[in-house]
Amino acid sequence: METTHLGKPTPMPASPEAARLDYVPNPRPGKRYLVRFTVPEFTSLCPVTAQPDFAHLVIDYVPDETIVESKSLKLFLASFRNHAAFHEDCTVGIAERLVAEMKPHWLRIGGYWYPRGGIPIDVFWQTAAPPADVWIPAQDVPGYRGRG
């Protein structure tokens, strides 16, 4: 198993396109289970104002032959700090890249974006209906309620 980042000093990628995601063999091939990554401090830039946007991401997937290596995922997500894109593009684009490269049985992402201009924007995407034979817990990220 050859990885790009694991156990090595790795600089932050300059952009999501430049980031390399590593995948390793599923340690439980043939078993159906859920993997969840919670990213409470995701940041990107507004493509119009260049102001920072903040989100709480939850990525759930049911692996097939491979799983995403967590350090490479962390670097990929951090590469959005200087990336200008709308909330919808960031959220769905992250999921589409994982699906295209990892080819999981199923994947969903919840992007819970903090308000800018007084409006929170939450973005949700999944590959298909959730699999019936896997326990998929709720993401449990409360909707934005402001100060009271």
PDB file of C-alpha atoms in Angstrom:
ATOM      1  CA  MET A   1       0.000   0.000   0.000  1.00  0.00           C
ATOM      2  CA  GLU A   2       1.587   3.257  -1.160  1.00  0.00           C
ATOM      3  CA  THR A   3       0.236   6.536   0.196  1.00  0.00           C
ATOM      4  CA  THR A   4       1.218  10.092  -0.641  1.00  0.00           C
ATOM      5  CA  HIS A   5       0.743  11.687   2.773  1.00  0.00           C
ATOM      6  CA  LEU A   6       0.583   9.130   5.584  1.00  0.00           C
ATOM      7  CA  GLY A   7       3.688   9.195   7.771  1.00  0.00           C
ATOM      8  CA  LYS A   8       5.299  11.925   5.688  1.00  0.00           C
ATOM      9  CA  PRO A   9       5.558  15.691   6.068  1.00  0.00           C
ATOM     10  CA  THR A  10       3.087  17.059   3.561  1.00  0.00           C
ATOM     11  CA  PRO A  11       2.480  20.692   2.614  1.00  0.00           C
ATOM     12  CA  MET A  12      -1.065  21.911   2.191  1.00  0.00           C
ATOM     13  CA  PRO A  13      -2.208  21.611  -1.429  1.00  0.00           C
ATOM     14  CA  ALA A  14      -2.590  24.936  -3.224  1.00  0.00           C
ATOM     15  CA  SER A  15      -6.102  24.076  -4.418  1.00  0.00           C
ATOM     16  CA  PRO A  16      -8.663  21.259  -4.315  1.00  0.00           C
ATOM     17  CA  GLU A  17      -7.678  20.361  -7.875  1.00  0.00           C
ATOM     18  CA  ALA A  18      -4.023  19.998  -6.834  1.00  0.00           C
ATOM     19  CA  ALA A  19      -4.891  17.895  -3.770  1.00  0.00           C
ATOM     20  CA  ARG A  20      -4.276  14.182  -4.045  1.00  0.00           C
ATOM     21  CA  LEU A  21      -6.623  11.874  -2.182  1.00  0.00           C
ATOM     22  CA  ASP A  22      -5.254   8.500  -1.126  1.00  0.00           C
ATOM     23  CA  TYR A  23      -7.365   5.370  -0.909  1.00  0.00           C
ATOM     24  CA  VAL A  24      -6.452   2.182   0.902  1.00  0.00           C
ATOM     25  CA  PRO A  25      -8.006  -1.272   0.717  1.00  0.00           C
ATOM     26  CA  ASN A  26     -11.179  -1.729   2.725  1.00  0.00           C
ATOM     27  CA  PRO A  27     -10.065  -3.617   5.862  1.00  0.00           C
ATOM     28  CA  ARG A  28     -13.458  -5.359   6.007  1.00  0.00           C
ATOM     29  CA  PRO A  29     -14.239  -6.300   2.402  1.00  0.00           C
ATOM     30  CA  GLY A  30     -17.663  -7.815   1.998  1.00  0.00           C
ATOM     31  CA  LYS A  31     -18.994  -6.174   5.186  1.00  0.00           C
ATOM     32  CA  ARG A  32     -21.526  -3.364   4.893  1.00  0.00           C
ATOM     33  CA  TYR A  33     -20.801  -0.579   7.367  1.00  0.00           C
ATOM     34  CA  LEU A  34     -20.906   3.202   7.554  1.00  0.00           C
ATOM     35  CA  VAL A  35     -17.915   5.546   7.813  1.00  0.00           C
ATOM     36  CA  ARG A  36     -18.534   9.106   9.029  1.00  0.00           C
ATOM     37  CA  PHE A  37     -16.227  12.119   8.829  1.00  0.00           C
ATOM     38  CA  THR A  38     -17.312  15.213  10.746  1.00  0.00           C
ATOM     39  CA  VAL A  39     -15.628  18.458   9.755  1.00  0.00           C
ATOM     40  CA  PRO A  40     -16.800  21.206  12.137  1.00  0.00           C
ATOM     41  CA  GLU A  41     -14.386  23.899  10.920  1.00  0.00           C
ATOM     42  CA  PHE A  42     -14.505  23.755   7.109  1.00  0.00           C
ATOM     43  CA  THR A  43     -13.667  27.023   5.351  1.00  0.00           C
ATOM     44  CA  SER A  44     -13.705  28.342   1.805  1.00  0.00           C
ATOM     45  CA  LEU A  45     -13.941  31.776   0.201  1.00  0.00           C
ATOM     46  CA  CYS A  46     -16.938  33.583  -1.239  1.00  0.00           C
ATOM     47  CA  PRO A  47     -16.340  33.836  -5.011  1.00  0.00           C
ATOM     48  CA  VAL A  48     -17.775  37.367  -5.096  1.00  0.00           C
ATOM     49  CA  THR A  49     -16.382  39.082  -1.988  1.00  0.00           C
ATOM     50  CA  ALA A  50     -13.413  36.808  -1.153  1.00  0.00           C
ATOM     51  CA  GLN A  51     -14.671  36.799   2.456  1.00  0.00           C
ATOM     52  CA  PRO A  52     -14.337  33.503   4.350  1.00  0.00           C
ATOM     53  CA  ASP A  53     -17.293  31.137   4.527  1.00  0.00           C
ATOM     54  CA  PHE A  54     -17.561  28.557   7.317  1.00  0.00           C
ATOM     55  CA  ALA A  55     -19.377  25.231   7.415  1.00  0.00           C
ATOM     56  CA  HIS A  56     -19.859  22.112   9.461  1.00  0.00           C
ATOM     57  CA  LEU A  57     -19.628  19.162   7.047  1.00  0.00           C
ATOM     58  CA  VAL A  58     -20.753  15.606   7.694  1.00  0.00           C
ATOM     59  CA  ILE A  59     -19.654  12.984   5.155  1.00  0.00           C
ATOM     60  CA  ASP A  60     -21.165   9.486   5.443  1.00  0.00           C
ATOM     61  CA  TYR A  61     -20.281   6.605   3.151  1.00  0.00           C
ATOM     62  CA  VAL A  62     -20.578   2.841   2.824  1.00  0.00           C
ATOM     63  CA  PRO A  63     -17.260   1.643   1.387  1.00  0.00           C
ATOM     64  CA  ASP A  64     -16.789  -0.882  -1.367  1.00  0.00           C
ATOM     65  CA  GLU A  65     -13.223  -1.931  -2.219  1.00  0.00           C
ATOM     66  CA  THR A  66     -11.437   1.102  -0.750  1.00  0.00           C
ATOM     67  CA  ILE A  67     -11.667   3.673   2.022  1.00  0.00           C
ATOM     68  CA  VAL A  68     -10.323   7.226   1.876  1.00  0.00           C
ATOM     69  CA  GLU A  69      -7.172   7.773   3.941  1.00  0.00           C
ATOM     70  CA  SER A  70      -8.007  10.402   6.569  1.00  0.00           C
ATOM     71  CA  LYS A  71      -4.840  12.546   6.345  1.00  0.00           C
ATOM     72  CA  SER A  72      -5.287  12.969   2.600  1.00  0.00           C
ATOM     73  CA  LEU A  73      -8.962  13.862   3.143  1.00  0.00           C
ATOM     74  CA  LYS A  74      -7.947  16.422   5.793  1.00  0.00           C
ATOM     75  CA  LEU A  75      -5.459  18.041   3.395  1.00  0.00           C
ATOM     76  CA  PHE A  76      -7.994  18.018   0.548  1.00  0.00           C
ATOM     77  CA  LEU A  77     -10.609  19.727   2.705  1.00  0.00           C
ATOM     78  CA  ALA A  78      -8.071  22.243   4.047  1.00  0.00           C
ATOM     79  CA  SER A  79      -7.163  23.174   0.458  1.00  0.00           C
ATOM     80  CA  PHE A  80     -10.564  24.888   0.174  1.00  0.00           C
ATOM     81  CA  ARG A  81      -9.373  27.660   2.541  1.00  0.00           C
ATOM     82  CA  ASN A  82      -8.132  29.656  -0.447  1.00  0.00           C
ATOM     83  CA  HIS A  83     -10.686  28.315  -2.922  1.00  0.00           C
ATOM     84  CA  ALA A  84     -13.443  30.644  -4.085  1.00  0.00           C
ATOM     85  CA  ALA A  85     -16.732  28.845  -4.730  1.00  0.00           C
ATOM     86  CA  PHE A  86     -20.367  28.976  -3.708  1.00  0.00           C
ATOM     87  CA  HIS A  87     -21.562  26.723  -0.876  1.00  0.00           C
ATOM     88  CA  GLU A  88     -23.389  24.418  -3.264  1.00  0.00           C
ATOM     89  CA  ASP A  89     -20.314  23.953  -5.459  1.00  0.00           C
ATOM     90  CA  CYS A  90     -18.017  23.167  -2.520  1.00  0.00           C
ATOM     91  CA  THR A  91     -20.405  20.708  -0.859  1.00  0.00           C
ATOM     92  CA  VAL A  92     -21.461  18.753  -3.937  1.00  0.00           C
ATOM     93  CA  GLY A  93     -17.980  18.947  -5.485  1.00  0.00           C
ATOM     94  CA  ILE A  94     -16.381  17.289  -2.449  1.00  0.00           C
ATOM     95  CA  ALA A  95     -18.880  14.442  -2.628  1.00  0.00           C
ATOM     96  CA  GLU A  96     -18.575  14.014  -6.387  1.00  0.00           C
ATOM     97  CA  ARG A  97     -14.783  13.763  -6.179  1.00  0.00           C
ATOM     98  CA  LEU A  98     -14.952  11.118  -3.461  1.00  0.00           C
ATOM     99  CA  VAL A  99     -17.553   9.143  -5.401  1.00  0.00           C
ATOM    100  CA  ALA A 100     -15.623   9.351  -8.679  1.00  0.00           C
ATOM    101  CA  GLU A 101     -12.347   8.192  -7.144  1.00  0.00           C
ATOM    102  CA  MET A 102     -13.359   5.898  -4.260  1.00  0.00           C
ATOM    103  CA  LYS A 103     -16.515   4.404  -5.810  1.00  0.00           C
ATOM    104  CA  PRO A 104     -18.324   3.682  -2.523  1.00  0.00           C
ATOM    105  CA  HIS A 105     -21.567   1.717  -2.362  1.00  0.00           C
ATOM    106  CA  TRP A 106     -23.264   4.882  -1.101  1.00  0.00           C
ATOM    107  CA  LEU A 107     -22.286   8.391  -0.007  1.00  0.00           C
ATOM    108  CA  ARG A 108     -24.057  11.440   1.383  1.00  0.00           C
ATOM    109  CA  ILE A 109     -22.829  14.834   2.495  1.00  0.00           C
ATOM    110  CA  GLY A 110     -24.454  17.484   4.636  1.00  0.00           C
ATOM    111  CA  GLY A 111     -23.011  20.970   4.377  1.00  0.00           C
ATOM    112  CA  TYR A 112     -24.287  23.133   7.238  1.00  0.00           C
ATOM    113  CA  TRP A 113     -23.069  26.615   6.324  1.00  0.00           C
ATOM    114  CA  TYR A 114     -22.995  29.461   8.813  1.00  0.00           C
ATOM    115  CA  PRO A 115     -24.918  32.621   7.859  1.00  0.00           C
ATOM    116  CA  ARG A 116     -23.444  35.347   5.710  1.00  0.00           C
ATOM    117  CA  GLY A 117     -25.731  38.227   4.888  1.00  0.00           C
ATOM    118  CA  GLY A 118     -28.203  36.874   7.439  1.00  0.00           C
ATOM    119  CA  ILE A 119     -29.049  33.654   5.585  1.00  0.00           C
ATOM    120  CA  PRO A 120     -27.664  30.215   6.449  1.00  0.00           C
ATOM    121  CA  ILE A 121     -27.443  27.854   3.492  1.00  0.00           C
ATOM    122  CA  ASP A 122     -27.492  24.103   4.079  1.00  0.00           C
ATOM    123  CA  VAL A 123     -26.595  21.819   1.175  1.00  0.00           C
ATOM    124  CA  PHE A 124     -27.338  18.072   1.060  1.00  0.00           C
ATOM    125  CA  TRP A 125     -26.445  15.497  -1.582  1.00  0.00           C
ATOM    126  CA  GLN A 126     -26.359  11.720  -1.812  1.00  0.00           C
ATOM    127  CA  THR A 127     -25.696   9.139  -4.470  1.00  0.00           C
ATOM    128  CA  ALA A 128     -28.964   7.226  -4.079  1.00  0.00           C
ATOM    129  CA  ALA A 129     -31.467   6.096  -1.477  1.00  0.00           C
ATOM    130  CA  PRO A 130     -29.744   4.954   1.719  1.00  0.00           C
ATOM    131  CA  PRO A 131     -28.964   1.235   1.789  1.00  0.00           C
ATOM    132  CA  ALA A 132     -31.539  -0.692   3.814  1.00  0.00           C
ATOM    133  CA  ASP A 133     -29.015  -3.116   5.335  1.00  0.00           C
ATOM    134  CA  VAL A 134     -26.769  -0.488   7.003  1.00  0.00           C
ATOM    135  CA  TRP A 135     -27.501   1.561  10.115  1.00  0.00           C
ATOM    136  CA  ILE A 136     -27.291   5.195   9.060  1.00  0.00           C
ATOM    137  CA  PRO A 137     -27.667   7.539  12.022  1.00  0.00           C
ATOM    138  CA  ALA A 138     -29.010  11.055  11.679  1.00  0.00           C
ATOM    139  CA  GLN A 139     -26.375  13.714  11.149  1.00  0.00           C
ATOM    140  CA  ASP A 140     -27.686  15.580  14.220  1.00  0.00           C
ATOM    141  CA  VAL A 141     -26.428  19.004  13.211  1.00  0.00           C
ATOM    142  CA  PRO A 142     -29.081  21.455  14.373  1.00  0.00           C
ATOM    143  CA  GLY A 143     -30.384  24.050  11.972  1.00  0.00           C
ATOM    144  CA  TYR A 144     -29.151  27.566  12.553  1.00  0.00           C
ATOM    145  CA  ARG A 145     -31.254  29.327  15.215  1.00  0.00           C
ATOM    146  CA  GLY A 146     -29.394  32.581  15.745  1.00  0.00           C
ATOM    147  CA  ARG A 147     -29.435  34.095  19.206  1.00  0.00           C
ATOM    148  CA  GLY A 148     -32.660  32.829  20.509  1.00  0.00           C
TER     149      GLY A 148
END
